[in-house]
XYZ file of C-alpha atoms in Angstrom:
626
model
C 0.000 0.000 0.000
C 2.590 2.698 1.199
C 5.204 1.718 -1.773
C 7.675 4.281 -0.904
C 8.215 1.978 2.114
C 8.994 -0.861 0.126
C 10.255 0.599 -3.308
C 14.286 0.683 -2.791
C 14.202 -2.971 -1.917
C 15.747 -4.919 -4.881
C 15.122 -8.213 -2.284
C 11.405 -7.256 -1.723
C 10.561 -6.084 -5.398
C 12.319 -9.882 -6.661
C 10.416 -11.538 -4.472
C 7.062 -9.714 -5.372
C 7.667 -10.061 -9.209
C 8.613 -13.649 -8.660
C 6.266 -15.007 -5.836
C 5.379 -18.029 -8.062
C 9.028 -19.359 -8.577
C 10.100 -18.339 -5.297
C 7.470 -20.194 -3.131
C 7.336 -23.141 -5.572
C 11.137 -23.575 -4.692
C 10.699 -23.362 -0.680
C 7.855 -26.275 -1.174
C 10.389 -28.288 -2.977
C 12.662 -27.832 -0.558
C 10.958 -28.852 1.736
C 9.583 -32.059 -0.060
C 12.924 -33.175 -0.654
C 13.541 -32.967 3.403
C 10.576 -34.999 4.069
C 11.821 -38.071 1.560
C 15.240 -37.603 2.436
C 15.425 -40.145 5.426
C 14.780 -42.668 1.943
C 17.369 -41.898 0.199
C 20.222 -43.743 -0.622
C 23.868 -42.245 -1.521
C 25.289 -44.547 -4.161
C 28.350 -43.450 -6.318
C 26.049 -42.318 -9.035
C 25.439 -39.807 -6.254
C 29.437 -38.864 -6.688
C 29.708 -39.352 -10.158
C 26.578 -37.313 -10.973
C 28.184 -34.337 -8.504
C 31.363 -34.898 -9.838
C 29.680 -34.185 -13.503
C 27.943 -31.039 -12.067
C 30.811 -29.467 -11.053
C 33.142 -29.922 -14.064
C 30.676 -28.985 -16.371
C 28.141 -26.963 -14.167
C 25.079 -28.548 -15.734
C 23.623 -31.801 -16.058
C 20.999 -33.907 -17.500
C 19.775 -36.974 -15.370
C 18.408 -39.229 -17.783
C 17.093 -42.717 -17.416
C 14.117 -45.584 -17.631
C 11.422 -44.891 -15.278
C 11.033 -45.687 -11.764
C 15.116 -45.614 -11.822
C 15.353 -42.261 -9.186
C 16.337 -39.776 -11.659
C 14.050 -37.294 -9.795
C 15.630 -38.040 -6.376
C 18.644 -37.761 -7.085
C 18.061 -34.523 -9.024
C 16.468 -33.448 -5.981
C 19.513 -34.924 -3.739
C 22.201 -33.153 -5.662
C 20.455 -30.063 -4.766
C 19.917 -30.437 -1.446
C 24.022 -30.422 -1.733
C 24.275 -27.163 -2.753
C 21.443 -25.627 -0.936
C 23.543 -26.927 2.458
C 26.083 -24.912 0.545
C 24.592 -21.776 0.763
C 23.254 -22.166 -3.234
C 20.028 -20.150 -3.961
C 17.550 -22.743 -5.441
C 15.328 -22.132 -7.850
C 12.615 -25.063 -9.345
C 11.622 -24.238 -12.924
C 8.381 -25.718 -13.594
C 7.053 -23.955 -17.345
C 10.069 -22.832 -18.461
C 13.371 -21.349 -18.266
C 11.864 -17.607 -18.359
C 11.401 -18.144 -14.857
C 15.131 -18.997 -14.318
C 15.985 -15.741 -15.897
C 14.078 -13.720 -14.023
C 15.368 -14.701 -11.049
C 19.341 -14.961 -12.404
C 21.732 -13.151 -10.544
C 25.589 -12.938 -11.660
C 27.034 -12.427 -7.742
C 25.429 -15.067 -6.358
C 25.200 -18.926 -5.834
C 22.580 -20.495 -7.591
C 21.290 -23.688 -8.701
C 18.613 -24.443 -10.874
C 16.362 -27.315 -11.064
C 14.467 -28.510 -14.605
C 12.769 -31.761 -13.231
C 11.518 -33.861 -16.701
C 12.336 -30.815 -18.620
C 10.631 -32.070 -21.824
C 8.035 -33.727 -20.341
C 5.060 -35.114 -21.625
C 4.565 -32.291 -24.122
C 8.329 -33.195 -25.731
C 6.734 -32.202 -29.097
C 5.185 -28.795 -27.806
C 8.368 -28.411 -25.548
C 10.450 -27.907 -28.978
C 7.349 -26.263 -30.928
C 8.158 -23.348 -28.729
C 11.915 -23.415 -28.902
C 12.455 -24.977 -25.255
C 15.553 -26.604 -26.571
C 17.118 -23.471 -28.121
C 16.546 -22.272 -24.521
C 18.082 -25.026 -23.121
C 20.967 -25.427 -24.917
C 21.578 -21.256 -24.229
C 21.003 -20.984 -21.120
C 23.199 -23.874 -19.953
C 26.269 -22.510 -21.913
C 25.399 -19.321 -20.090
C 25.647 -21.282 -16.741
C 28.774 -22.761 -17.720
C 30.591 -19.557 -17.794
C 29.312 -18.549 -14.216
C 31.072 -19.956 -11.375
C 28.100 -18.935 -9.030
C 25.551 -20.979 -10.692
C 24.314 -24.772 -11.145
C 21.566 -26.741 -13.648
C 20.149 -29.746 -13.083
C 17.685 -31.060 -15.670
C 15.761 -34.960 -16.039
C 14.077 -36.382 -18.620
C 13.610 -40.073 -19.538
C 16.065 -41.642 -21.823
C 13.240 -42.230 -24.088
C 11.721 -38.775 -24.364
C 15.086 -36.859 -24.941
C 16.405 -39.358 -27.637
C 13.205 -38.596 -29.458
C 13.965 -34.366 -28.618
C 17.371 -35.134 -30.140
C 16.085 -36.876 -33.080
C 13.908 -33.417 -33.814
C 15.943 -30.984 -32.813
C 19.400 -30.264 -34.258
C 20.250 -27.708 -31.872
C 20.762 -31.009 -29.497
C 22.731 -32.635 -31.965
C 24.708 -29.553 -33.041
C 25.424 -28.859 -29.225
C 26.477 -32.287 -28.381
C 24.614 -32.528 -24.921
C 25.579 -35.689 -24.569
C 28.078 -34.537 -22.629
C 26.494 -33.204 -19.956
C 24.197 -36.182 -19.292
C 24.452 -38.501 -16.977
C 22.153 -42.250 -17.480
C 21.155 -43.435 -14.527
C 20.900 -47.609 -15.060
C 20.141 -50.514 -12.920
C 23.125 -52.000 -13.896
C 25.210 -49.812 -11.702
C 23.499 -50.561 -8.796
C 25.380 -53.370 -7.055
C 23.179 -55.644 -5.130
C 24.162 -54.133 -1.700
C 23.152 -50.728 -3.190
C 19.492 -52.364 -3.818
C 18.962 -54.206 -0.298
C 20.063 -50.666 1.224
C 17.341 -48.730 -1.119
C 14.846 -51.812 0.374
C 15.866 -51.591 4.040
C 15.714 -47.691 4.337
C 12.043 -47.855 2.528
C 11.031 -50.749 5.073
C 12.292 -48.947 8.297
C 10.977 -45.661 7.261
C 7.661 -46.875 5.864
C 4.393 -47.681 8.263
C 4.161 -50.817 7.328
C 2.782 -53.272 10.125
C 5.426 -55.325 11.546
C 3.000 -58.517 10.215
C 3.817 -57.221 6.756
C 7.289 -56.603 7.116
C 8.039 -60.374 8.544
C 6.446 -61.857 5.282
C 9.970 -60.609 3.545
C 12.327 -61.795 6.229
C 10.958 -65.549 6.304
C 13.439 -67.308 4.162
C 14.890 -64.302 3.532
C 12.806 -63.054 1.123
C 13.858 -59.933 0.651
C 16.734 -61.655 -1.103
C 14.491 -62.511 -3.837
C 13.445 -59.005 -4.231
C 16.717 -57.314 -4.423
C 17.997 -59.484 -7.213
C 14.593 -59.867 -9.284
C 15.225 -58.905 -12.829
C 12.275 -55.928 -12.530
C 14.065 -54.158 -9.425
C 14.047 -50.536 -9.400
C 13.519 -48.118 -6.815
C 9.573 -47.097 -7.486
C 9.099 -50.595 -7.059
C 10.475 -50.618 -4.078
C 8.666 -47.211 -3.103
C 5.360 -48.591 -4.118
C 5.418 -51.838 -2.240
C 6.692 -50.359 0.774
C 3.619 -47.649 0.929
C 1.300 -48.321 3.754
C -1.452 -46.387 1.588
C -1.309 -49.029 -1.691
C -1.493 -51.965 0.325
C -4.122 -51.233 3.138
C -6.604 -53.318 1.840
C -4.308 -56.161 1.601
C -3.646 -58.911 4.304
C -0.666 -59.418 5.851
C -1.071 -63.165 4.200
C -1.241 -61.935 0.879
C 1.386 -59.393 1.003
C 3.956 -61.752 -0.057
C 1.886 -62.346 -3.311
C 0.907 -58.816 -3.593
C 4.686 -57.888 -3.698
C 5.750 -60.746 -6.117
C 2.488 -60.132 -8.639
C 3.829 -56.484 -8.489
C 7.734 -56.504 -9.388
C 6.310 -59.476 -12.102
C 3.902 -57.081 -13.794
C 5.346 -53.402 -12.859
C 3.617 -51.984 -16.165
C 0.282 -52.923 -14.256
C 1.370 -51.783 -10.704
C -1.506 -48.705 -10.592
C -4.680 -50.889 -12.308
C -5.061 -52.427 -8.673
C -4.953 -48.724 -7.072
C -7.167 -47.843 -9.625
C -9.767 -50.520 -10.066
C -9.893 -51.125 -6.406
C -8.676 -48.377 -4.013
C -10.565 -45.227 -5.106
C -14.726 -44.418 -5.910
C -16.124 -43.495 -9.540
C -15.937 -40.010 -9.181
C -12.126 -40.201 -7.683
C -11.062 -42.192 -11.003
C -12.534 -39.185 -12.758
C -10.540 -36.705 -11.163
C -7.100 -38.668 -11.978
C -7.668 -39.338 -15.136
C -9.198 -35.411 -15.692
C -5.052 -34.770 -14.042
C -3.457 -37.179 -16.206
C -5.180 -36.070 -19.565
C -4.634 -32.510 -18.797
C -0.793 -33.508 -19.360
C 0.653 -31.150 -16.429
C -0.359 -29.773 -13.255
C -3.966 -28.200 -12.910
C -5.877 -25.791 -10.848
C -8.309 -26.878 -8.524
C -10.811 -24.348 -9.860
C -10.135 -25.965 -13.301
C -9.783 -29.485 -12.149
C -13.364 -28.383 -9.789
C -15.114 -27.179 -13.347
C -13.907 -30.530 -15.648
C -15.176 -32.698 -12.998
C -18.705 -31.442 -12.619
C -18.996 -31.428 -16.353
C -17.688 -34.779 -16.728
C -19.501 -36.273 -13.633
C -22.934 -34.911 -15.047
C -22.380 -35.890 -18.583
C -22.266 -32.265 -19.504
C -25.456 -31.621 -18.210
C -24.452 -28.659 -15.887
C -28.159 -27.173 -16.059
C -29.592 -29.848 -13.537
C -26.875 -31.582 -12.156
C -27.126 -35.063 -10.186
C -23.437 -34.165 -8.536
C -21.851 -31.065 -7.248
C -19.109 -29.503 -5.125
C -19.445 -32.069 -2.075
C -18.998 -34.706 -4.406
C -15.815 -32.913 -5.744
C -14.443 -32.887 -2.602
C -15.058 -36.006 -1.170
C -13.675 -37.763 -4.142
C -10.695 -35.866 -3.857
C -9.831 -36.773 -0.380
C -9.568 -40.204 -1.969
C -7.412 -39.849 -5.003
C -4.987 -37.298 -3.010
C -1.728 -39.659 -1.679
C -3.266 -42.534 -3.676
C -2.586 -41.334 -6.970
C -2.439 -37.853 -7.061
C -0.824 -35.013 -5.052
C -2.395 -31.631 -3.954
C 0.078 -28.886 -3.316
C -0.967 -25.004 -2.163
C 2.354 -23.302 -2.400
C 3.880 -20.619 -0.107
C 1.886 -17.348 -0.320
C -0.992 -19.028 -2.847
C -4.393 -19.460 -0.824
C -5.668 -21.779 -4.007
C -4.574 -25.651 -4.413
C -3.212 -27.043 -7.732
C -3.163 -31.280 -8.237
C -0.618 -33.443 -10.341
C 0.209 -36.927 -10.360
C 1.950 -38.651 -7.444
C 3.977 -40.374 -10.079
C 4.629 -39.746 -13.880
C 3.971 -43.565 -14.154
C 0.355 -43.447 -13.666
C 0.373 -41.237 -16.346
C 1.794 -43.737 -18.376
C -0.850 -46.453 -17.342
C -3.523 -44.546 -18.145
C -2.826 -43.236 -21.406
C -2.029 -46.699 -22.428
C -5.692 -47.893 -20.628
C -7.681 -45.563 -22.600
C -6.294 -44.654 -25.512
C -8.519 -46.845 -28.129
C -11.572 -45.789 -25.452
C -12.836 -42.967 -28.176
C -15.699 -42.223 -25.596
C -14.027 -41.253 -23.259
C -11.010 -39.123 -24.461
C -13.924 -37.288 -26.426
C -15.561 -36.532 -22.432
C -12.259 -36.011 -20.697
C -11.129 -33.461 -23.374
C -14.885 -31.702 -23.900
C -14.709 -31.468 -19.863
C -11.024 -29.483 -19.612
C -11.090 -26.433 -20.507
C -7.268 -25.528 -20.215
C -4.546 -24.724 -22.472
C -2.497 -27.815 -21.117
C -4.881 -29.950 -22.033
C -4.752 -29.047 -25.467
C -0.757 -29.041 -25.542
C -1.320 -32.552 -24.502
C -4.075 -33.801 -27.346
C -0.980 -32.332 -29.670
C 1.830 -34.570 -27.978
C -0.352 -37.530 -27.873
C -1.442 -36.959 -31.698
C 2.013 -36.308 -32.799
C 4.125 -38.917 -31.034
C 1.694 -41.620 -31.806
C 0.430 -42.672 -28.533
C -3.011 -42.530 -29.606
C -3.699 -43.431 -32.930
C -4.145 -40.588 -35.524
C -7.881 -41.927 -36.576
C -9.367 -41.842 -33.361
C -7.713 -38.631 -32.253
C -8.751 -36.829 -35.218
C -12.450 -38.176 -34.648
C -11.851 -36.590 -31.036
C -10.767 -33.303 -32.309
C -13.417 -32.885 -35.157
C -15.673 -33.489 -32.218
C -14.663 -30.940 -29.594
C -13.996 -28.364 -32.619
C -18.006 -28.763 -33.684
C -19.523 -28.500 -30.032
C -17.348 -25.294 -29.229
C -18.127 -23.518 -32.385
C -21.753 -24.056 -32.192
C -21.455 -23.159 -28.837
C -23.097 -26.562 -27.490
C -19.888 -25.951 -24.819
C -19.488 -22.884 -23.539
C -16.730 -23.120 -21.327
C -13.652 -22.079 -23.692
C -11.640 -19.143 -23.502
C -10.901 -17.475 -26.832
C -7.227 -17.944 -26.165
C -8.408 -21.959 -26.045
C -10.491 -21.510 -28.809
C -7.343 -20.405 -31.493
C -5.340 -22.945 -30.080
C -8.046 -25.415 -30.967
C -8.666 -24.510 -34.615
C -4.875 -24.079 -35.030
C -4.733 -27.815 -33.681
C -7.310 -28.890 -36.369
C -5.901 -27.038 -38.780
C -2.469 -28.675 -37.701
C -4.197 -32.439 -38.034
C -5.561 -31.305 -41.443
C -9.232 -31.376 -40.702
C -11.889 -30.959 -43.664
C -13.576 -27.963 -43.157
C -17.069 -28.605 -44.862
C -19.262 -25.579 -45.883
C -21.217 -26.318 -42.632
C -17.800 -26.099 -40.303
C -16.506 -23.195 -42.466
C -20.171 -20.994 -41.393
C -19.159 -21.651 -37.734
C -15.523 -21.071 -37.492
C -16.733 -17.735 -39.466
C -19.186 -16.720 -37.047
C -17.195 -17.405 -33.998
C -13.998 -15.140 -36.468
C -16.518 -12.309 -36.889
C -17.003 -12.327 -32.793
C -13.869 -12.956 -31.786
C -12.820 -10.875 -28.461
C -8.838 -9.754 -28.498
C -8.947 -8.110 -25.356
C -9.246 -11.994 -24.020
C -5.636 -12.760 -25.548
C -2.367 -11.659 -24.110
C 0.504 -10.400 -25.137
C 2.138 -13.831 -25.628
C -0.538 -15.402 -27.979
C -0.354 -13.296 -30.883
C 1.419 -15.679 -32.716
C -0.925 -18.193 -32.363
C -3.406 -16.098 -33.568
C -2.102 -14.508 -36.549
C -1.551 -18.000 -37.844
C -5.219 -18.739 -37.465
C -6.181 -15.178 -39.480
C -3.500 -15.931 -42.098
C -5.248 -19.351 -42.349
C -8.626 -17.938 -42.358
C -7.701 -15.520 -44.930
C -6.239 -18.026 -47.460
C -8.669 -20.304 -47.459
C -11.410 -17.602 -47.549
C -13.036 -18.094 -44.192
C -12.712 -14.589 -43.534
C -11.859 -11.869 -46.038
C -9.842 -8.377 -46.013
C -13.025 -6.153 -46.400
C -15.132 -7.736 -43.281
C -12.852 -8.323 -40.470
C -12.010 -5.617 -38.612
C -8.075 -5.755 -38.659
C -7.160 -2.279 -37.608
C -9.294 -2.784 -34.335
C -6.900 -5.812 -33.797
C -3.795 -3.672 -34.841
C -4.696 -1.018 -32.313
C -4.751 -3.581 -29.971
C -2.366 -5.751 -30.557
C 0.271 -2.739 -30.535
C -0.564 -1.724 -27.082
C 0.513 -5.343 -26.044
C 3.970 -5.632 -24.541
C 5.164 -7.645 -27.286
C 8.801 -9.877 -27.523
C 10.773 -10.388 -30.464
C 7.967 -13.494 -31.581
C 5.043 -11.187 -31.149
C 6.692 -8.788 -33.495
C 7.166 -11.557 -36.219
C 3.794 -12.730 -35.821
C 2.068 -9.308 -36.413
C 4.755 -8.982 -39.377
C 3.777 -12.151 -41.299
C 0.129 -10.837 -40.744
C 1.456 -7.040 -42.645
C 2.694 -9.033 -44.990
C -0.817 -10.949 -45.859
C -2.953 -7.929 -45.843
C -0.779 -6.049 -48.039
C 1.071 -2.182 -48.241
C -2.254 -0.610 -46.687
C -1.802 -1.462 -43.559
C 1.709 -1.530 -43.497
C 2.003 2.320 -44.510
C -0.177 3.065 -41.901
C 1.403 1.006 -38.628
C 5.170 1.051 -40.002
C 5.914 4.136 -38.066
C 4.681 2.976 -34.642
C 5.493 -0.611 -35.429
C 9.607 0.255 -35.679
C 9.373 2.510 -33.090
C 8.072 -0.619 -30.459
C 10.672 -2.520 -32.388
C 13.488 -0.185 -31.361
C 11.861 0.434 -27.845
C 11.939 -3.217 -27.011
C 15.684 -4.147 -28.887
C 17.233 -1.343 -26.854
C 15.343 -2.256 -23.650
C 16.665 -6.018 -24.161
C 19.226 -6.600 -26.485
C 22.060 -6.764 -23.232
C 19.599 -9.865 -21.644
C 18.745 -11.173 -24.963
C 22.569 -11.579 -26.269
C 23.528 -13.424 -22.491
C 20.311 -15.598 -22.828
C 21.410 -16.943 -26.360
C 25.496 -16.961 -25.932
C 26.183 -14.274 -28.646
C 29.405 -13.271 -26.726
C 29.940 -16.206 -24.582
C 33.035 -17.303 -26.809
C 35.290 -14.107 -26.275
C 37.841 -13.656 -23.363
C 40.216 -10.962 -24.277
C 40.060 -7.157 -24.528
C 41.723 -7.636 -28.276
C 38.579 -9.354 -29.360
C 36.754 -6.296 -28.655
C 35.973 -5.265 -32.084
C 35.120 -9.057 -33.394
C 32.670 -9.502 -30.387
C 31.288 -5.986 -31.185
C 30.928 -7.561 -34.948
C 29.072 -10.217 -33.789
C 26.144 -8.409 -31.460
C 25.855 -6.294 -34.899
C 25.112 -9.411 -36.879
C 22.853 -10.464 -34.091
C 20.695 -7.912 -33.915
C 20.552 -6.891 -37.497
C 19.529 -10.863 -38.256
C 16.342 -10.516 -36.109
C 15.362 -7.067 -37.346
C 15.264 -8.902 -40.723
C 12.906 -10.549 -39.659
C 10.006 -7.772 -39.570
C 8.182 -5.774 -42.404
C 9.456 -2.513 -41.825
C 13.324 -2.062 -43.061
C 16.050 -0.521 -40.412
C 18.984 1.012 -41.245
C 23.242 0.798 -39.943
C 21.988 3.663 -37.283
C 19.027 1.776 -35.952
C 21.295 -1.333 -35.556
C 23.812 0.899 -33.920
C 21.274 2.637 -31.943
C 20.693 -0.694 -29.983
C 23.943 -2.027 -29.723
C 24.851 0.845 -27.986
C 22.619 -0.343 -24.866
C 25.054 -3.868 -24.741
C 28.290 -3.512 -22.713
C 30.850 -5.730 -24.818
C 33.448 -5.250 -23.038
C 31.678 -6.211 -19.684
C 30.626 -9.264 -20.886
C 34.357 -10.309 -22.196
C 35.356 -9.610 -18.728
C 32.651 -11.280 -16.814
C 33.682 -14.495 -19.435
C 37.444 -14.264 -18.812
C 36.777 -14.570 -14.897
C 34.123 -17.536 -14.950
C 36.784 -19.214 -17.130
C 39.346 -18.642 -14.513
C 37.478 -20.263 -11.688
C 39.076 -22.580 -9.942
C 36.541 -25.500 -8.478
C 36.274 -25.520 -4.792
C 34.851 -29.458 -5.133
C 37.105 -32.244 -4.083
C 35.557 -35.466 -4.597
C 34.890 -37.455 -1.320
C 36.815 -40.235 -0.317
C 33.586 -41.768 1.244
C 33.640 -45.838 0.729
C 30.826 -47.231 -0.375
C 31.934 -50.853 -0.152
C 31.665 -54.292 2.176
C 35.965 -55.034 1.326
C 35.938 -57.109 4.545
C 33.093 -59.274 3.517
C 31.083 -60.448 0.915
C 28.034 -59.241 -0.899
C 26.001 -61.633 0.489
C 27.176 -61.419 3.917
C 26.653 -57.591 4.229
C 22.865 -58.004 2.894
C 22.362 -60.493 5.765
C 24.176 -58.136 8.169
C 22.335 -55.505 7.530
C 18.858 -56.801 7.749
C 19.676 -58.516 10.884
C 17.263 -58.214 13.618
C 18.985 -59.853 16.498
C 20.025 -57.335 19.449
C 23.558 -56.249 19.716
């Protein structure tokens, strides 16, 4: 209220522009406490660190269930007992940049980086981002990266992208494999998730007779979810202490089926809505827009008289949370978000239902988020569902939001929806054409932000071409007008200059003016963060390559002005180079490079020398009083 107060403070005015990241980090923080009695430090704990600190970043990549997450989440804890800054980057690395500080000691943590949405993750250039903003790290002595991502998804994100090739980020990752877990390694990942867990002691002695848990530790489907998910008091509650035995043997013989039983068995009607509502939205999801899908879903879309409402919703929820899916409220936030309580259940369910046309048509009519609709794409486009019956879902979704049979959608969902039918090359009949035109002719901008321009103008262009709209009857200069008063990035400029380009020299006469002018205003407002986030100067070290590095911002900037409608000249370009320090960058490159590494690699033995293998799993699982 009384800014003055307030208004000095760099600390308070970081933490008010970056609330989200900032309490999102201190709840990670502290999840990784609570699971840390669990963990187990193995030298791929060492050699992972060891990675880290030569090369300041690393990917963590492996099969699931392996413990690529914890020990992401491990390595940080590390550096946050070393006074590190730490920073979890859930949508992408804009976040990390807005919190980036050159003086101090930070580490940053990508978890499954790619994610689901792999093919949407590159669609928007995450891996130019990536691949930038770790060499940036690497020349900063104060900072640390830590990414995942299954082996599976980021051999596919290499095979699209050839920034990953190009880059050679092979380099910086580091496979986690069950190979390299010795069999001591495994009985101590069993023992601490036995001794820590709530287990009845009933349950527990069905793996010591005939030592038992022998059997587990060497079975061929060992990893360490396993081991997580038979040692959870919560998935086995409504099993005997008779049947346990079974229970744990059925499960490490069929892991691909370990969540049906949770499923099927453990949770009500309405909870096995709610997850799969979470695991079809593809990411994490509001509870106000998880709230909305579910009454829609529950009452068959019938929202007018509906048989269940909010009580229903909330009971059901009690059920699913810790089962299968995990509610969060983070620091400062007074509403709750939900996502999975493991990326596997994802998995099971995608597989379950993904020749169910039914009922991916409900799940997707009933979400009404943007995520949801990143996810239809990654699931088209990587094959998981088949093409036919995901087409036949989006035709239908496209027809009941244009004739307004769902009323739900935001316009910003809307364009992303048509550009997704558009994308899977849907027939638009004379019948589809009339409604796409209608819903064109009462389209509301001030519902899109700055950010989605792009999106749109690909849509208009679209429209335009294929004579869904036309020059004469849409009212472009109302958009223009609009659309210019946006706080627009270097994309939002190329969108709006692809749409000049459509309509033609009248409208470029008229916006040229203003449109440079926002052009310049934004270059020389960013061009110093832009060059750092993309490594322009990252390569030079000494004051004599003053003039080449000053070369290279010049071919740098005047490459993405070339990119717009409107034509700048040698004093524009110098106009914003001006606003880059060169020669404080060289210098800021030649001392990261000089950094000596405080880390000496512990000494710590992780062996049983003095006895065997087999001994030392018996010793430690002995019970007998000493």
């Amino acid at each position: 209220k009384h800014y003055k107060l307030w208004l000095s403070s760099t600390n308070v005015l970081m933490a008010l522009s970056n609330a989200a990241i900032i309490g999102r980090s201190r709840f990670k923080v502290d999840q990784i406490n609570e699971f840390s009695s669990k963990y187990v430090q193995t030298k791929n704990h060492e050699e992972a660190l060891k990675n880290l600190e030569s090369l300041r970043s690393v990917i963590i990549t492996g099969e699931p269930g392996i413990g690529k997450t914890t020990l992401a989440d491990h390595l940080c804890l590390f550096y946050i007992i070393n006074n590190y800054e730490f920073y979890s980057i859930e949508n992408s690395l804009a976040e990390a940049e807005s919190v980036y500080d050159r003086g101090k000691k930070q580490i940053f943590y990508f978890d499954d980086f790619l994610g689901r949405n792999y093919l949407h993750a590159l669609d928007r250039h995450e891996d130019s981002h990536v691949i930038n903003f770790m060499k940036r790290v690497s020349r900063d002595k104060y900072k640390r990266f830590i990414l995942t991502s299954r082996s599976t998804i980021l051999n596919q994100g290499k095979i699209l992208s050839d920034l990953f090739k190009i880059e050679n980020i092979d380099r910086n990752e580091y496979e986690l494999n069950i190979n390299s877990l010795s069999n001591f390694d495994k009985a101590k990942i069993l023992y601490n998730h036995m001794w820590f867990s709530e287990l009845d002691e009933a349950y527990i002695e069905e793996l010591y007779q005939n030592k038992r848990y022998k059997k587990i530790i060497r079975h061929r489907n060992y990893n360490p979810r396993l081991i997580s998910f038979i040692a959870d008091v919560k998935k086995v509650f409504d099993i005997s202490p008779n049947k346990y035995w079974g229970y744990v043997e059925n499960t490490l013989n069929n892991p691909a089926d370990i969540w049906g039983h949770v499923f099927d068995n453990q949770i009500d009607k309405h909870s096995r809505t709610i997850v799969s509502l979470v695991v079809f939205n593809g990411k994490e999801i509001q509870e106000d827009n998880l709230k909305e899908a579910f009454l829609y879903m529950a009452n068959r879309g019938n929202i007018s008289t509906p048989k269940y409402g909010i009580s229903d919703f909330y009971s059901s929820v009690k059920l699913a949370v810790g089962a299968l899916i995990n509610r969060k409220i983070r620091e400062g936030s007074t509403s709750a978000s939900y996502d999975l309580f493991n990326p596997a259940v994802g998995d099971y369910l995608v597989r379950r239902f993904s020749e169910d046309q039914t009922k991916l048509c409900m799940l997707f009519e009933s979400l009404s988020t943007n995520e949801s609709l990143k996810n239809m794409i990654n699931l088209l486009k990587s094959g998981i569902i088949a093409s036919h019956i995901m087409h036949r879902v989006i035709i239908q979704l496209l027809i009941k939001c244009l004739s307004g049979e769902i009323k739900n959608k935001t316009t910003e969902y809307m364009v992303r929806l048509v550009n997704l039918s558009i994308d899977d090359q849907v027939k638009f009949n004379s019948d589809l054409q009339k409604l796409l035109h209608k819903w064109l002719m009462k389209i509301d901008y001030e519902d899109i932000n700055a950010d989605f321009h792009y999106a749109l103008v690909v849509l208009l262009i679209w429209s335009l071409r294929n004579g869904i709209i036309h020059t004469n009857e849409f009212d472009f200069e109302k958009y223009f007008e609009l659309a210019l008063n946006e706080t627009l990035e270097h994309d939002g400029f190329v969108a709006l200059s692809k749409l000049f380009n459509e309509l033609g020299n009248k409208y470029i006469e008229k916006y040229s003016q203003k449109f440079k002018k926002l052009i310049l205003e934004y270059w020389k407002d960013m061009v110093d963060e832009n060059i750092s986030n993309d490594g322009v100067l990252g390569d030079y070290f000494y004051d004599e390559e003053e003039s080449e590095a000053e070369n290279s911002l010049y071919e740098y900037v005047s490459t993405n002005l070339s990119e717009y409608v409107v034509e700048f000249d040698d004093e524009d370009i110098e106009s914003i180079c001006e606003n880059c320090e060169v020669w404080q960058h060289i210098q800021d490159n030649r001392e990261n490079a000089s950094h000596e590494d405080d880390y000496h690699e512990s000494d710590r033995d992780y062996g049983y020398s003095s006895i065997s293998e087999d001994a030392a799993i018996d010793d430690l699982f002995d019970r007998t009083e000493r």
